[in-house]
Structure formats: structure tokens, C-alpha cells
Short mmCIF file of C-alpha atoms and ligand atoms in Angstrom, two decimals:
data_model
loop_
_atom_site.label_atom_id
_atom_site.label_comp_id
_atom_site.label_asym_id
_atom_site.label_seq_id
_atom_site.Cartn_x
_atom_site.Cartn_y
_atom_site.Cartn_z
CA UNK A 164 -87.04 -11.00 41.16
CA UNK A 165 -89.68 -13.26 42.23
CA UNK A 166 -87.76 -16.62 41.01
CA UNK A 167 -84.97 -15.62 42.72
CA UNK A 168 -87.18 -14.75 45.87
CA UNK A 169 -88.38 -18.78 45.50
CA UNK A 170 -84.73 -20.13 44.43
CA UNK A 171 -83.73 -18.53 48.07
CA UNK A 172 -86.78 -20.46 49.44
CA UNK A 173 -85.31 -23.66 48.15
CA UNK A 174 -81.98 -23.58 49.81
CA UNK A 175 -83.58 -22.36 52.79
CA UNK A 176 -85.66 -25.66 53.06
CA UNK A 177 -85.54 -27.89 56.16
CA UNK A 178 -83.28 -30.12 55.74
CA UNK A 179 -83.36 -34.04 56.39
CA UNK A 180 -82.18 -34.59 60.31
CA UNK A 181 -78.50 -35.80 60.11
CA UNK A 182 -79.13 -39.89 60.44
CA UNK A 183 -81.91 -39.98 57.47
CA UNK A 184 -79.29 -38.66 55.26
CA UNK A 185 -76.25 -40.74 56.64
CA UNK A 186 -78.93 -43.91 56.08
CA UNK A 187 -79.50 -42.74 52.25
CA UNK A 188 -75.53 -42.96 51.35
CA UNK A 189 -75.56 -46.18 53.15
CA UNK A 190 -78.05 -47.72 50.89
CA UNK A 191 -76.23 -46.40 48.08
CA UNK A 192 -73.07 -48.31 48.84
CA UNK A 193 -73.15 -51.58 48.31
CA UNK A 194 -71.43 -52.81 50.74
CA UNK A 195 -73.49 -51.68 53.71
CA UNK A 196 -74.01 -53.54 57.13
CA UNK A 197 -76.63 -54.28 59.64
CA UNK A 198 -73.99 -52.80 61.81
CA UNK A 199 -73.54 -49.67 59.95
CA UNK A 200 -76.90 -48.84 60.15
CA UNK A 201 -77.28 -50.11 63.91
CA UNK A 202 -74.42 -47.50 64.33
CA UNK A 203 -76.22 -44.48 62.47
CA UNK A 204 -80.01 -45.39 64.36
CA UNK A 205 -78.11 -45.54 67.89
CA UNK A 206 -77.32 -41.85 67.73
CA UNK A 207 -81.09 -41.27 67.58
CA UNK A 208 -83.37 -43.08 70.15
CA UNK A 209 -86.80 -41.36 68.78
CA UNK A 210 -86.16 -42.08 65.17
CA UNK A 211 -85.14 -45.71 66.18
CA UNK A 212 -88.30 -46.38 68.10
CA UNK A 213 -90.31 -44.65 65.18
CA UNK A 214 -88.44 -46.94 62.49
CA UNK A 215 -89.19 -50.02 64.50
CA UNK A 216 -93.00 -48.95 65.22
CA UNK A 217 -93.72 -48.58 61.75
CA UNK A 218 -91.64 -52.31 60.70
CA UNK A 219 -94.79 -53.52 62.98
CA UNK A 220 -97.28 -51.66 60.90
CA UNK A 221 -100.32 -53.12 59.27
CA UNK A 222 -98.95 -51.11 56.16
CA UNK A 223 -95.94 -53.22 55.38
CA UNK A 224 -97.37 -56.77 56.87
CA UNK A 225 -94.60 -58.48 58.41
CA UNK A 226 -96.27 -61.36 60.86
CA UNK A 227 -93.92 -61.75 63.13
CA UNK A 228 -93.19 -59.03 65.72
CA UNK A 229 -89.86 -56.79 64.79
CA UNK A 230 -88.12 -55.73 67.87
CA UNK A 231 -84.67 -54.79 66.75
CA UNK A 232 -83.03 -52.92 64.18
CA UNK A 233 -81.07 -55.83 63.27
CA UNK A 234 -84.62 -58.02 62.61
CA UNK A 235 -86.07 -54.57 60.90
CA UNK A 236 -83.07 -54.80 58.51
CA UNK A 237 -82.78 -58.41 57.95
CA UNK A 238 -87.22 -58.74 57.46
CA UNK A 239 -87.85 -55.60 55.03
CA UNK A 240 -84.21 -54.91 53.66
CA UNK A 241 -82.12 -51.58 53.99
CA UNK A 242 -83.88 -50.45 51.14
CA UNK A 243 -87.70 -50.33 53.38
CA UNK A 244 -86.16 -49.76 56.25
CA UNK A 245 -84.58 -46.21 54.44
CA UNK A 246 -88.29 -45.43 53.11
CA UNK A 247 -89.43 -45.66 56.82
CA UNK A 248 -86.81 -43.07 58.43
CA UNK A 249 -86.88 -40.68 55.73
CA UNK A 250 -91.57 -40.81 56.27
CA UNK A 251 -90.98 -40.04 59.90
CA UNK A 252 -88.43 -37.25 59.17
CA UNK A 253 -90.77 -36.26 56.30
CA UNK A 254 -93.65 -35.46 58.41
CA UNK A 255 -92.29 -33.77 60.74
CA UNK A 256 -91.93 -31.14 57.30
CA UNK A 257 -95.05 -31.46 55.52
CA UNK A 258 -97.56 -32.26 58.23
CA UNK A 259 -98.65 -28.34 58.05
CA UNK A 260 -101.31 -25.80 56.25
CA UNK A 261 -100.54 -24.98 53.30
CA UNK A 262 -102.66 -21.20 52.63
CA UNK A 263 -102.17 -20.75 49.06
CA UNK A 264 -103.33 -24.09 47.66
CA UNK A 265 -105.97 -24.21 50.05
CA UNK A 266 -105.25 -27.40 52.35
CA UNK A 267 -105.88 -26.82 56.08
CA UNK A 268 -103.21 -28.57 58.12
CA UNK A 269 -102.78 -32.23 58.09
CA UNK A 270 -104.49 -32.40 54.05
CA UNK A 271 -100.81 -32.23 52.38
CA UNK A 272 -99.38 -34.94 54.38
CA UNK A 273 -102.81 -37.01 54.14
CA UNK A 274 -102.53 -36.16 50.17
CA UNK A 275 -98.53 -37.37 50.04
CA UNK A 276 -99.46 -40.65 51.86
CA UNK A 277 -102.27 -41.31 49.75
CA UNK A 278 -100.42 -40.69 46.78
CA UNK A 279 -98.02 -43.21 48.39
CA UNK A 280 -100.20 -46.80 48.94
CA UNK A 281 -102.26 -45.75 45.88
CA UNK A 282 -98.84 -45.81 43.76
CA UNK A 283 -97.71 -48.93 45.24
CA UNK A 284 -101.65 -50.60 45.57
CA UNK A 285 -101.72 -49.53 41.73
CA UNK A 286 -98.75 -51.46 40.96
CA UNK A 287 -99.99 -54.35 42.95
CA UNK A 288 -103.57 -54.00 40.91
CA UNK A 289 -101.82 -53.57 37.65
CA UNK A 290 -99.15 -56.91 38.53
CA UNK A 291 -95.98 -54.52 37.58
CA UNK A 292 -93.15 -53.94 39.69
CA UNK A 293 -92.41 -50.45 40.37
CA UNK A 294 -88.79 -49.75 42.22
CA UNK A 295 -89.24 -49.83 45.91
CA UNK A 296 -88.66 -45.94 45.54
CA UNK A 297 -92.51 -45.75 45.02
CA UNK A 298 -93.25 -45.46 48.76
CA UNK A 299 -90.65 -42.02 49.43
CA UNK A 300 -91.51 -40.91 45.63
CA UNK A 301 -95.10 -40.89 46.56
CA UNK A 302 -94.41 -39.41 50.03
CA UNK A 303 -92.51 -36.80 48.90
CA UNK A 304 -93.83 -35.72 45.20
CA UNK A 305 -95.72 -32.42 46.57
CA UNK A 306 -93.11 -30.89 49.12
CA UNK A 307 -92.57 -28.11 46.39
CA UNK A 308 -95.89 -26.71 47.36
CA UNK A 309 -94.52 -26.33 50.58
CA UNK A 310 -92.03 -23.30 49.06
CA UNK A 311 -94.93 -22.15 46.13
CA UNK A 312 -97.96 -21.75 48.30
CA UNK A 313 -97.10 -18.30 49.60
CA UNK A 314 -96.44 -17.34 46.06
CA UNK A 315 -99.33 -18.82 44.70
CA UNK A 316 -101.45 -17.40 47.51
CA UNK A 317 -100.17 -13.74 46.57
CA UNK A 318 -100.48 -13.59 42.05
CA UNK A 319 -103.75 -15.99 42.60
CA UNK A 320 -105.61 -13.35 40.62
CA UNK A 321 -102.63 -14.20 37.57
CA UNK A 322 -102.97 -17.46 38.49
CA UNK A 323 -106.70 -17.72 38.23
CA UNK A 324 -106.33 -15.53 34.46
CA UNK A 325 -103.99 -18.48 33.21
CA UNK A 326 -106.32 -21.40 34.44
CA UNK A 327 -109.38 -19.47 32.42
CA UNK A 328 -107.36 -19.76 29.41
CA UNK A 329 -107.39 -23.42 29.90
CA UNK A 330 -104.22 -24.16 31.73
CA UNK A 331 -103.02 -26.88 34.01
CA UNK A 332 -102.44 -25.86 37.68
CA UNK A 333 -98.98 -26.54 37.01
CA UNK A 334 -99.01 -24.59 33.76
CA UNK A 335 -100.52 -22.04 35.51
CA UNK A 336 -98.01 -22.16 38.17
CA UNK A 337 -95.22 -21.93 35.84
CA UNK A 338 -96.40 -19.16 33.68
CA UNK A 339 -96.90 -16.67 36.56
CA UNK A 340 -94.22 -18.02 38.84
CA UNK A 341 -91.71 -19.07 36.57
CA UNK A 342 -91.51 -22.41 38.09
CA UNK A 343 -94.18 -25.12 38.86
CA UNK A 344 -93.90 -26.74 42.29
CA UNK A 345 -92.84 -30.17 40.59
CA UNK A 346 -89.39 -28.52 39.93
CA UNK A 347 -89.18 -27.05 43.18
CA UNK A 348 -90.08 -30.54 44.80
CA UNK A 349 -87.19 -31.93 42.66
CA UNK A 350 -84.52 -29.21 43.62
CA UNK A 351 -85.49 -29.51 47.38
CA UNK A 352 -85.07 -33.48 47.06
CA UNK A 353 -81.54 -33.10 44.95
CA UNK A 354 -80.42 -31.05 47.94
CA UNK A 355 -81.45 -33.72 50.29
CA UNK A 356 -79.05 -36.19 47.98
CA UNK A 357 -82.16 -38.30 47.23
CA UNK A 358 -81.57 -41.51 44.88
CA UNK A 359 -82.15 -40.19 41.23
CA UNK A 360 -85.40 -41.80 40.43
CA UNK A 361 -86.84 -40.31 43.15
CA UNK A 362 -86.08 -36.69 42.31
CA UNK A 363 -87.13 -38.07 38.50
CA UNK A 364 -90.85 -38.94 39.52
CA UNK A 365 -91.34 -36.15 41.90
CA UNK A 366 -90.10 -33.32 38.95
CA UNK A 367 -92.47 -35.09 36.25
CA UNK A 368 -95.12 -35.78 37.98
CA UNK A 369 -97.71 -33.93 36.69
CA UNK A 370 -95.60 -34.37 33.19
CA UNK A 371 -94.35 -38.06 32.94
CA UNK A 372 -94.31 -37.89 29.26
CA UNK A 373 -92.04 -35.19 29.28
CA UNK A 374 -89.15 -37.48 31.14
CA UNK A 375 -87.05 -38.96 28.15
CA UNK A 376 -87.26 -41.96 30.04
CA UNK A 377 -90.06 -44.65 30.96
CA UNK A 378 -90.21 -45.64 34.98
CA UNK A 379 -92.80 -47.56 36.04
CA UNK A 380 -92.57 -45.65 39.36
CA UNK A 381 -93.18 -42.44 37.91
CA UNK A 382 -96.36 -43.69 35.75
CA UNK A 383 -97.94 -45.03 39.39
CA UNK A 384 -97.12 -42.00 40.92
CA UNK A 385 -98.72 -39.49 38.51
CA UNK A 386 -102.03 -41.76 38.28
CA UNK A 387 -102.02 -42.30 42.08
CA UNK A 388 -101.81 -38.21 42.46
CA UNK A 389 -104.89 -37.62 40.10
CA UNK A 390 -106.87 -40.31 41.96
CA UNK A 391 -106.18 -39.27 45.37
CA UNK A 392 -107.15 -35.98 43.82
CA UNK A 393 -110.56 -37.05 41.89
CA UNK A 394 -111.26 -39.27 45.40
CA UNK A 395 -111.23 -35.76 47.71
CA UNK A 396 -108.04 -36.34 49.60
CA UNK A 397 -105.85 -32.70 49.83
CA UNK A 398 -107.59 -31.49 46.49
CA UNK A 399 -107.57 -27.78 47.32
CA UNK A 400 -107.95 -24.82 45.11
CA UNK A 401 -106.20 -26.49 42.42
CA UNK A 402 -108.92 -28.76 42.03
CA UNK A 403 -108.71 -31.82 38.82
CA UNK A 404 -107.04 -28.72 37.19
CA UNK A 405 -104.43 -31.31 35.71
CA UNK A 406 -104.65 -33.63 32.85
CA UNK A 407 -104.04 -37.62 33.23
CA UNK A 408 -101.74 -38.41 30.40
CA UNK A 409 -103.04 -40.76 27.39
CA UNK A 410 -99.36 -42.20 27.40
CA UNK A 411 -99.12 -43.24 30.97
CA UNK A 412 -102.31 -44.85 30.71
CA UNK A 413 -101.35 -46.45 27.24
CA UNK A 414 -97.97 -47.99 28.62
CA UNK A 415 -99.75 -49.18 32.12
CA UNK A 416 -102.28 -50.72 30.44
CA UNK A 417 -104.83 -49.18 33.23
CA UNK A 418 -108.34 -49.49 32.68
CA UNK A 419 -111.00 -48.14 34.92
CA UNK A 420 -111.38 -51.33 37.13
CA UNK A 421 -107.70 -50.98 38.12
CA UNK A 422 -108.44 -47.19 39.13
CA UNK A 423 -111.68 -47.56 40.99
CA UNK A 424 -110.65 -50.84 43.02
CA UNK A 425 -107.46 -49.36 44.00
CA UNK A 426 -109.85 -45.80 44.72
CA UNK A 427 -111.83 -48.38 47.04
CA UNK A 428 -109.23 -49.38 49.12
CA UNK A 429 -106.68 -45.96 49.44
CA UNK A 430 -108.75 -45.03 52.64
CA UNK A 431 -108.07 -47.83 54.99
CA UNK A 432 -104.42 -47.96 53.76
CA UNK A 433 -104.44 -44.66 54.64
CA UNK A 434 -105.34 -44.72 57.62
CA UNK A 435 -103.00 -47.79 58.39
CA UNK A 436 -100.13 -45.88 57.28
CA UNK A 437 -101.15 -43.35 59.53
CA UNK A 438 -101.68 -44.70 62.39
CA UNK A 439 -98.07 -46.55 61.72
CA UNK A 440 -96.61 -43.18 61.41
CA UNK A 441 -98.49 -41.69 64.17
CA UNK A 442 -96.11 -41.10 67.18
CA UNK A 443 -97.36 -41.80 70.25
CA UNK B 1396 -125.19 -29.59 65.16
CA UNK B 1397 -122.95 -29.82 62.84
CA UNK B 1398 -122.33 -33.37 61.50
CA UNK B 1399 -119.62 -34.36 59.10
CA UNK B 1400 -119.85 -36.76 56.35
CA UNK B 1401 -116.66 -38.41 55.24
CA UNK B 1402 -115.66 -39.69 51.51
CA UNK B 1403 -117.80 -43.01 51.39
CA UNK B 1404 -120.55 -41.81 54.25
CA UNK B 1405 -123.64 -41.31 54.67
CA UNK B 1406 -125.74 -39.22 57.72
CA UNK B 1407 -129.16 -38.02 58.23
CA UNK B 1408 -130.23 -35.34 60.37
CA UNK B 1409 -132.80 -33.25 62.16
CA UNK B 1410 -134.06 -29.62 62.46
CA UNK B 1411 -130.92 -27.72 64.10
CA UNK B 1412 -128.80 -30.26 62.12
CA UNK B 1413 -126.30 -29.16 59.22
CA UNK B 1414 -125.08 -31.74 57.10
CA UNK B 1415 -121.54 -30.78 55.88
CA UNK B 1416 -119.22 -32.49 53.39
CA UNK B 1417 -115.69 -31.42 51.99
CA UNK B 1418 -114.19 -31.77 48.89
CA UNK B 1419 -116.10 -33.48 46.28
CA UNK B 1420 -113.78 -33.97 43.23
CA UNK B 1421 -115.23 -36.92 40.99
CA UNK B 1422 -117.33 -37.96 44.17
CA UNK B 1423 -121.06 -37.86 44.31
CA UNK B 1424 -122.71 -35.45 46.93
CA UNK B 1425 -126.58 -36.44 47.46
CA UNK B 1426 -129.26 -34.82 49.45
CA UNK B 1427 -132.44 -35.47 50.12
CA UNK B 1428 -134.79 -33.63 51.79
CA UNK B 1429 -138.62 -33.84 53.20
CA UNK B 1430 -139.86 -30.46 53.97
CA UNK B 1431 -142.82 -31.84 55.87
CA UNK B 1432 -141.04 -34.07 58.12
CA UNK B 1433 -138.04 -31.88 58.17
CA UNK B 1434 -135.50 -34.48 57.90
CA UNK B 1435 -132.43 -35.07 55.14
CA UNK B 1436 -129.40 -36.92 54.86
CA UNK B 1437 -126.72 -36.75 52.80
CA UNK B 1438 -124.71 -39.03 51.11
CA UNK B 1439 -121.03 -38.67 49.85
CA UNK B 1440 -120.33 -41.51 47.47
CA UNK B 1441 -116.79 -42.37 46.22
CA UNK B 1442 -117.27 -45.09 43.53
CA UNK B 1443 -120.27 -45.98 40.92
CA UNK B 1444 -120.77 -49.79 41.16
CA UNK B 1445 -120.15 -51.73 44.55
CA UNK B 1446 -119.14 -54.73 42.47
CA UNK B 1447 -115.56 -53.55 41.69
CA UNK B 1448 -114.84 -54.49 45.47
CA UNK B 1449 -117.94 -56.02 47.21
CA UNK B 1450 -116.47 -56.90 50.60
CA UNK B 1451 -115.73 -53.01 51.19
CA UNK B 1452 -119.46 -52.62 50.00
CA UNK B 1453 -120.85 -55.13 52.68
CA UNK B 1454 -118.85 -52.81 55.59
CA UNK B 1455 -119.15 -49.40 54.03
CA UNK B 1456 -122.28 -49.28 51.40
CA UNK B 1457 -121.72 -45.64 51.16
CA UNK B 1458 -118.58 -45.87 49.43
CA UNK B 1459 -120.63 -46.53 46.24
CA UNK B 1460 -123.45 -44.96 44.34
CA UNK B 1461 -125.41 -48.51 43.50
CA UNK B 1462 -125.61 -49.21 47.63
CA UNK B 1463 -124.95 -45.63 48.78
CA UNK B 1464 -128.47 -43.93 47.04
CA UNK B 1465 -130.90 -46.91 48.47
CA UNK B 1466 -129.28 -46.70 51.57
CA UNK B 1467 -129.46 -43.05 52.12
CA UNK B 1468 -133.00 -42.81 50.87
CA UNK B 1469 -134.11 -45.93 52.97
CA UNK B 1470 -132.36 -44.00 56.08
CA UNK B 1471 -134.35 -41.12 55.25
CA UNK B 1472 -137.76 -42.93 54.78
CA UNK B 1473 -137.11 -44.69 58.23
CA UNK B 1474 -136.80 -41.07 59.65
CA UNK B 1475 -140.57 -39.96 58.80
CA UNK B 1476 -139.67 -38.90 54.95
CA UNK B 1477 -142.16 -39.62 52.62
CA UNK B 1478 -141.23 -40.21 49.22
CA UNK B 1479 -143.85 -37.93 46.70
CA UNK B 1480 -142.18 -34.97 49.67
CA UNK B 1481 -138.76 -36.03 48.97
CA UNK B 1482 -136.66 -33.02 47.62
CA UNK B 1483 -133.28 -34.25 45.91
CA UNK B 1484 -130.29 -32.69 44.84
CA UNK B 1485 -127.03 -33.56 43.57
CA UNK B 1486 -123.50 -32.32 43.36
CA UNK B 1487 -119.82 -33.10 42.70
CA UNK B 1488 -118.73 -35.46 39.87
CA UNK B 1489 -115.92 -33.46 38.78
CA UNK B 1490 -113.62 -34.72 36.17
CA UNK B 1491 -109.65 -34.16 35.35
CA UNK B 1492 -109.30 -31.98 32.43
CA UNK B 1493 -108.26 -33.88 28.74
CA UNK B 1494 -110.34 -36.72 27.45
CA UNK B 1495 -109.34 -39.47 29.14
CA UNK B 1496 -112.11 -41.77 29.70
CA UNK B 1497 -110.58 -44.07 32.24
CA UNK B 1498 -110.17 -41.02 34.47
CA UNK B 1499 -113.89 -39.95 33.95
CA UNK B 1500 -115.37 -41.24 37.48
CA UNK B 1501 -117.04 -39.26 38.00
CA UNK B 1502 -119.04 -39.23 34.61
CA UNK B 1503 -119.48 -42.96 36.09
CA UNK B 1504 -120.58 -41.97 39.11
CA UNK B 1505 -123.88 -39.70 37.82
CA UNK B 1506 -124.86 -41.79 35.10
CA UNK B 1507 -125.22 -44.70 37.73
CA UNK B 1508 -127.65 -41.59 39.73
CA UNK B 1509 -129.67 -41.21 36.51
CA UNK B 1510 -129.90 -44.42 36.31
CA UNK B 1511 -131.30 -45.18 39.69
CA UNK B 1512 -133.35 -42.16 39.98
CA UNK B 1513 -134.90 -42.85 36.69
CA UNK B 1514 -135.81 -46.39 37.32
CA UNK B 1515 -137.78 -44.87 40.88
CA UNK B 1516 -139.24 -41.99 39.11
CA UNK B 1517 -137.33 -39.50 41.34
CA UNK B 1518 -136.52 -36.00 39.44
CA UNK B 1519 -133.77 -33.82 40.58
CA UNK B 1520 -134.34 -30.55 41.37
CA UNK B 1521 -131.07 -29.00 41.62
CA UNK B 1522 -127.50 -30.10 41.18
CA UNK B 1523 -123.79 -28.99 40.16
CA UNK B 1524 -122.22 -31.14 38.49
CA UNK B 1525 -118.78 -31.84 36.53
CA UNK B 1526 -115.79 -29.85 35.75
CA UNK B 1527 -112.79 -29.53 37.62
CA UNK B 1528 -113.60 -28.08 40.75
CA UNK B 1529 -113.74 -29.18 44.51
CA UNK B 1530 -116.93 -28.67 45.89
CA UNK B 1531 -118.24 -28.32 49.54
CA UNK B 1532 -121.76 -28.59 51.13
CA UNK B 1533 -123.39 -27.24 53.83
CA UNK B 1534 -126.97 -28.58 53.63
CA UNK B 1535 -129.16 -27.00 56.48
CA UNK B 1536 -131.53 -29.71 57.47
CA UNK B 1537 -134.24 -27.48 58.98
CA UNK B 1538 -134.72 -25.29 55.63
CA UNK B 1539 -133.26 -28.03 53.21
CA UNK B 1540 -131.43 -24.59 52.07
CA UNK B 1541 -128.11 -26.27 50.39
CA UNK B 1542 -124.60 -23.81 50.49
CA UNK B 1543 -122.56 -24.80 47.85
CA UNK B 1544 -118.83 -23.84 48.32
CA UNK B 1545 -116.85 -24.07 45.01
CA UNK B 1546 -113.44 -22.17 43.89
CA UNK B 1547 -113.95 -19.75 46.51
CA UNK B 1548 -117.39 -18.90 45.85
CA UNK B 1549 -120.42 -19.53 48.11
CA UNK B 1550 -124.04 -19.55 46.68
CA UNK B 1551 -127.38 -21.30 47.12
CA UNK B 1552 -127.92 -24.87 45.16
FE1 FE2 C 1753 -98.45 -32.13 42.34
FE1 FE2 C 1754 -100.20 -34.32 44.57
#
């Protein structure tokens, strides 16, 4: 069976290197310390020197000069400083090709950190708070193509049957596969022991209306997705095959100033996200 | 050559030279073409009006369709073209499905073409515009022949 085929997929995703993960159940007890976390980022040199080169980033503004882990900590909270190791460890995964939705290498992980500053510049635009969560949310809401493409790639002609009939991609996705890469993003991210919000606005994405609950973070994410889309960056064969909802927009209050000013500036903090996460 | 233009770009070129952009979603492709003088440029504009952010339209004009269309006609003009030659087509300003109007960009982005084109009494002659797909150009500068790339089909524009 072909679900079963992509359930195996699932479990057999990469998994987060072993200090990302001890850093996420740090942050989720309370009691936490600089020296914990010291502790965890000591085991691994590289990730340390990537956390602490991307503290110094355009992207997250600090004006001083961060040179320790302790300063990282103390300046942008465990909370940041958690979003930063799990984008390094998260490019290592996504920063590939993916065949059957059409993005040559690098488009995916361009698409997931547009998707993240245009969440978090949309917030800014619209003067809401999301959770910090926006930034790995954003990063991460499109990993389960990453598992569908190859499926996708071989029942395209299905696929391409359901989207004449007037389907969402993800509809589309669903009715052929049996699952739409949303789900599979959130299953992959459960594994990983992600916070709950975060696997939340990564499975409704494309469907926020459909989550019994209302999170700001989730709204930003699934109009940041379809503008990054509309605005060229890691729109493949899918296209604007989805539909922005009326509710999200209703509850945001987003008008089209907010989109096209935020549209304006998604480029440059693009690229200074990129060049932050950019090893060297 | 070939010669790229980015999301919010504009470049001219030559005989020999193909002007290439990648996926227009609600974005604006624009060529223009003088068969005479065998020149074109092409111009890949993200937003309609410059005045939602016009510091970024002082640095990048081509980032809009109110700055980006003068400027890429102007570039062409300065390159030999002559306007009663001028060939123009458009392409691109794809929409998300549904009816949601704040999403409609680029609906935005070719009324602000009409708009401009109509006020210099400059006629289209081809273009592919809205729906949902991502389209691709190749726009070969010598001919002014235009491959349009859309949902995995190729075919002239
Ligand atoms: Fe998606
Ligand atoms: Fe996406």
C-alpha cells in the first residue's frame, strides 16, 4: 500500500542531530540554565560557531557584537537561541531538489525561509504578536514535501486529473496519495518532539480554518506561504494551486497594503537570513 | 548569452542575447522588442504601485510596475529602439485560486500595465496572463521569438 510505503518514509526521516533536540527539552523546562545549554553546545563546536554567527546576523539585529553562548543566551533568550540551532540543523535537511514538485535545489529551503521573515515581517506589518515559534514554524512548514515529492512525481498524471476538477494542490495530494504533505510535515516534526504549536501551524497550513483553534502564528504562516508563493520564490509545479482563506484574512485584519509592503521587503530579508545561515 | 532577470529586475539585451526569467506567479513579465534595431529587455515586476514602499523603489525601480515599465522602456529607447517599432508583450499575473481580493496581485499588477500602456498609446500584442500557474520566459532577443514555459508545457507567445 502506497500510504504505508510513505508512513515508512516518515519514520525513516533524518532526524534532528542529538544537541538540537537536547536544546528543545531544555526550553521546555522551566527551569533551564545558561549553563545547561553551555553544556549541550560544548559537545558540538560547528553548531556552536553556527549559533553564534547567526546571533550576529543582520536578521535578528542585536548591535552589539555576541561572542559567547552565555551573551547569545542572555541577548535573544533560550527561546531564539533554540530557533537558531534547530535552522542550521534544518538546512542541512531541506537544502536539496525536490523532483516531483518541481524545485531545483536550493528553491525549498529559499521557499521555507521566505515563508519564515514574511510570517514574522507580517506580524510586525499587521502590529500582532505571533509566538516566537513563527521563525522554526515558518522554517519548517514544507519538510513534508521532502517525503511526498517522489510520490507526487510518480501518480502526477492522477494528480494533474484531481487539480482539473478544481482541487487544491493539497486536495489533490490527499485524494491520490492519501495524505497531503502538511500531515506528513506534522508527523515528521512530532517525531522530532517539536513544541505543539509548531507541529499545529505546519499540519494546517494550507487549512488554518480547519484547526479548532485560533493562533496567530499559524494565520502568518499560511499568508506568508501564499505570498512567497504569488512573489515567485520555490513556486513549482504546484503553482497558486491553493486558496488564501477568507477567515484568516477576516481575523488578521490584512488588507492588501500589509501584503504588498511586506512582498516588498521578503527579498532582502531573505537574503540576510541567508547569508546568516550561510556557513562559511 | 544568456542573461537572467531576477524577481524585481530589469535587463536589456542584444542579438545573441536571451532574456530569461523564472517563475512568474502574480508577478508581471514584460518584453519589449524593436525588430529594426534588434534590441529588447525585459522586465520582471513584483509589485503594482512603488508607493507602498518608496525607498525600495528609489534602489530597485523594477520591483514595481509604476517605475519598472518607464524604466524598462526608457532602457530600451536608450538602446536604439524606436517607439512606433516597439513590439510588447506581457505575461504572468497569476492569482491564488478562491475570491479573495486582497490576494489578487496580480490582478493589481496588469491593471496598473493597462493603465500605463493606455495612457502612451502602446497596444499589446501578445500576453498570458492570470490563473494559477508559474510561468517562465525565454525571450530570444535577436528574433523577439518569446518561449513561454508553463505547467510543463513549452510554446511560442
Ligand atoms: Fe505547503
Ligand atoms: Fe510552502
Amino acid at each position: 500500500m502506497r500510504i504505508d510505503q510513505i508512513g515508512g518514509m516518515i519514520k525513516a526521516f533524518p532526524a534532528m542531530p542529538g544537541a538540537a533536540l537536547k536544546l528543545l527539552t531544555l526550553t521546555d523546562a522551566p527551569s533551564a540554565t545558561v549553563q545547561q545549554i553551555e553544556d549541550v553546545l560544548r559537545q558540538d563546536p560547528g553548531l556552536t560557531a553556527n549559533v553564534l554567527k547567526l546571533a550576529n546576523s543582520a536578521y535578528f539585529g542585536i548591535p552589539s557584537k555576541v561572542g559567547s553562548v552565555r551573551q547569545a543566551v542572555m541577548l535573544l533568550g533560550l527561546k531564539r537561541l533554540v530557533q537558531m540551532v534547530v535552522a542550521t540543523c534544518a538546512s542541512a535537511i531541506i537544502d536539496r531538489g525536490v523532483p516531483g514538485y518541481d524545485l531545483p535545489a536550493g528553491e525549498l529551503w529559499r521557499h521555507s525561509l521566505a515563508v519564515s521573515v514574511a510570517a514574522k515581517g507580517l506580524a510586525g506589518e499587521l502590529k500582532i504578536q505571533a509566538a516566537d515559534e513563527v521563525f522554526t514554524a515558518g522554517l519548517l512548514h514544507d519538510v513534508g514535501k521532502l517525503v511526498l515529492g517522489q510520490f507526487v512525481q510518480e501518480e502526477y498524471t492522477d494528480i494533474k486529473r484531481a487539480l482539473a476538477q478544481g482541487m487544491t494542490f493539497e486536495a489533490a495530494e490527499a485524494a491520490v496519495l492519501g495524505i497531503d504533505h502538511a500531515e506528513i510535515g506534522a508527523r515528521v516534526l512530532a517525531q522530532w518532539s517539536l513544541p505543539e504549536n509548531i507541529v499545529h501551524a505546519v499540519r494546517w497550513h494550507h487549512a488554518p480554518e480547519k484547526f479548532g483553534t485560533v493562533d496567530i502564528m499559524l494565520d502568518v504562516v499560511h499568508v506568508a506561504n501564499m505570498l512567497c508563493l504569488m512573489i515567485g520564490i520555490g513556486v513549482g509545479r504546484e503553482g497558486l494551486l491553493h486558496e488564501p482563506s477568507p477567515v484568516v484574512t477576516r481575523r488578521l485584519g490584512l488588507e492588501p497594503p500589509h501584503l504588498e509592503k511586506v512582498a516588498s521587503q521578503t527579498l532582502q530579508w531573505v537574503s540576510e537570513l541567508s547569508q546568516a545561515l550561510a556557513v562559511g | 548569452m544568456n542573461i537572467t532577470v531576477l524577481v524585481g529586475d530589469m535587463k536589456t539585451g542584444r542579438t545573441g542575447d536571451i532574456l530569461v526569467t523564472h517563475a512568474l506567479g502574480s508577478c508581471l513579465g514584460l518584453m519589449v522588442f524593436d525588430p529594426m534595431a534588434k534590441v529588447g529587455g525585459l522586465l520582471h515586476a513584483m509589485l503594482p504601485l512603488s508607493s507602498i514602499n518608496p525607498e525600495k523603489a528609489r534602489g530597485n525601480p523594477a520591483m514595481f510596475v509604476d517605475t519598472g515599465v518607464p524604466l524598462l522602456f526608457k532602457s530600451v529607447y536608450e538602446m536604439g529602439g524606436a517607439k512606433e517599432r516597439l513590439i510588447v508583450k506581457a505575461a504572468g499575473c497569476g492569482n491564488p485560486m478562491g475570491k479573495n481580493e486582497i490576494f489578487k496581485i496580480g490582478e493589481r499588477n496588469y491593471t496598473v500595465l493597462k493603465k500605463l500602456l493606455w495612457k502612451n498609446n502602446i497596444l499589446l500584442k501578445a500576453e498570458s496572463v492570470g490563473g494559477t500557474a508559474s510561468r517562465t520566459i525565454h525571450f530570444e532577443v535577436d528574433t523577439g521569438g518569446v518561449l513561454l514555459s508553463c505547467n510543463g508545457t513549452k510554446g511560442p507567445l
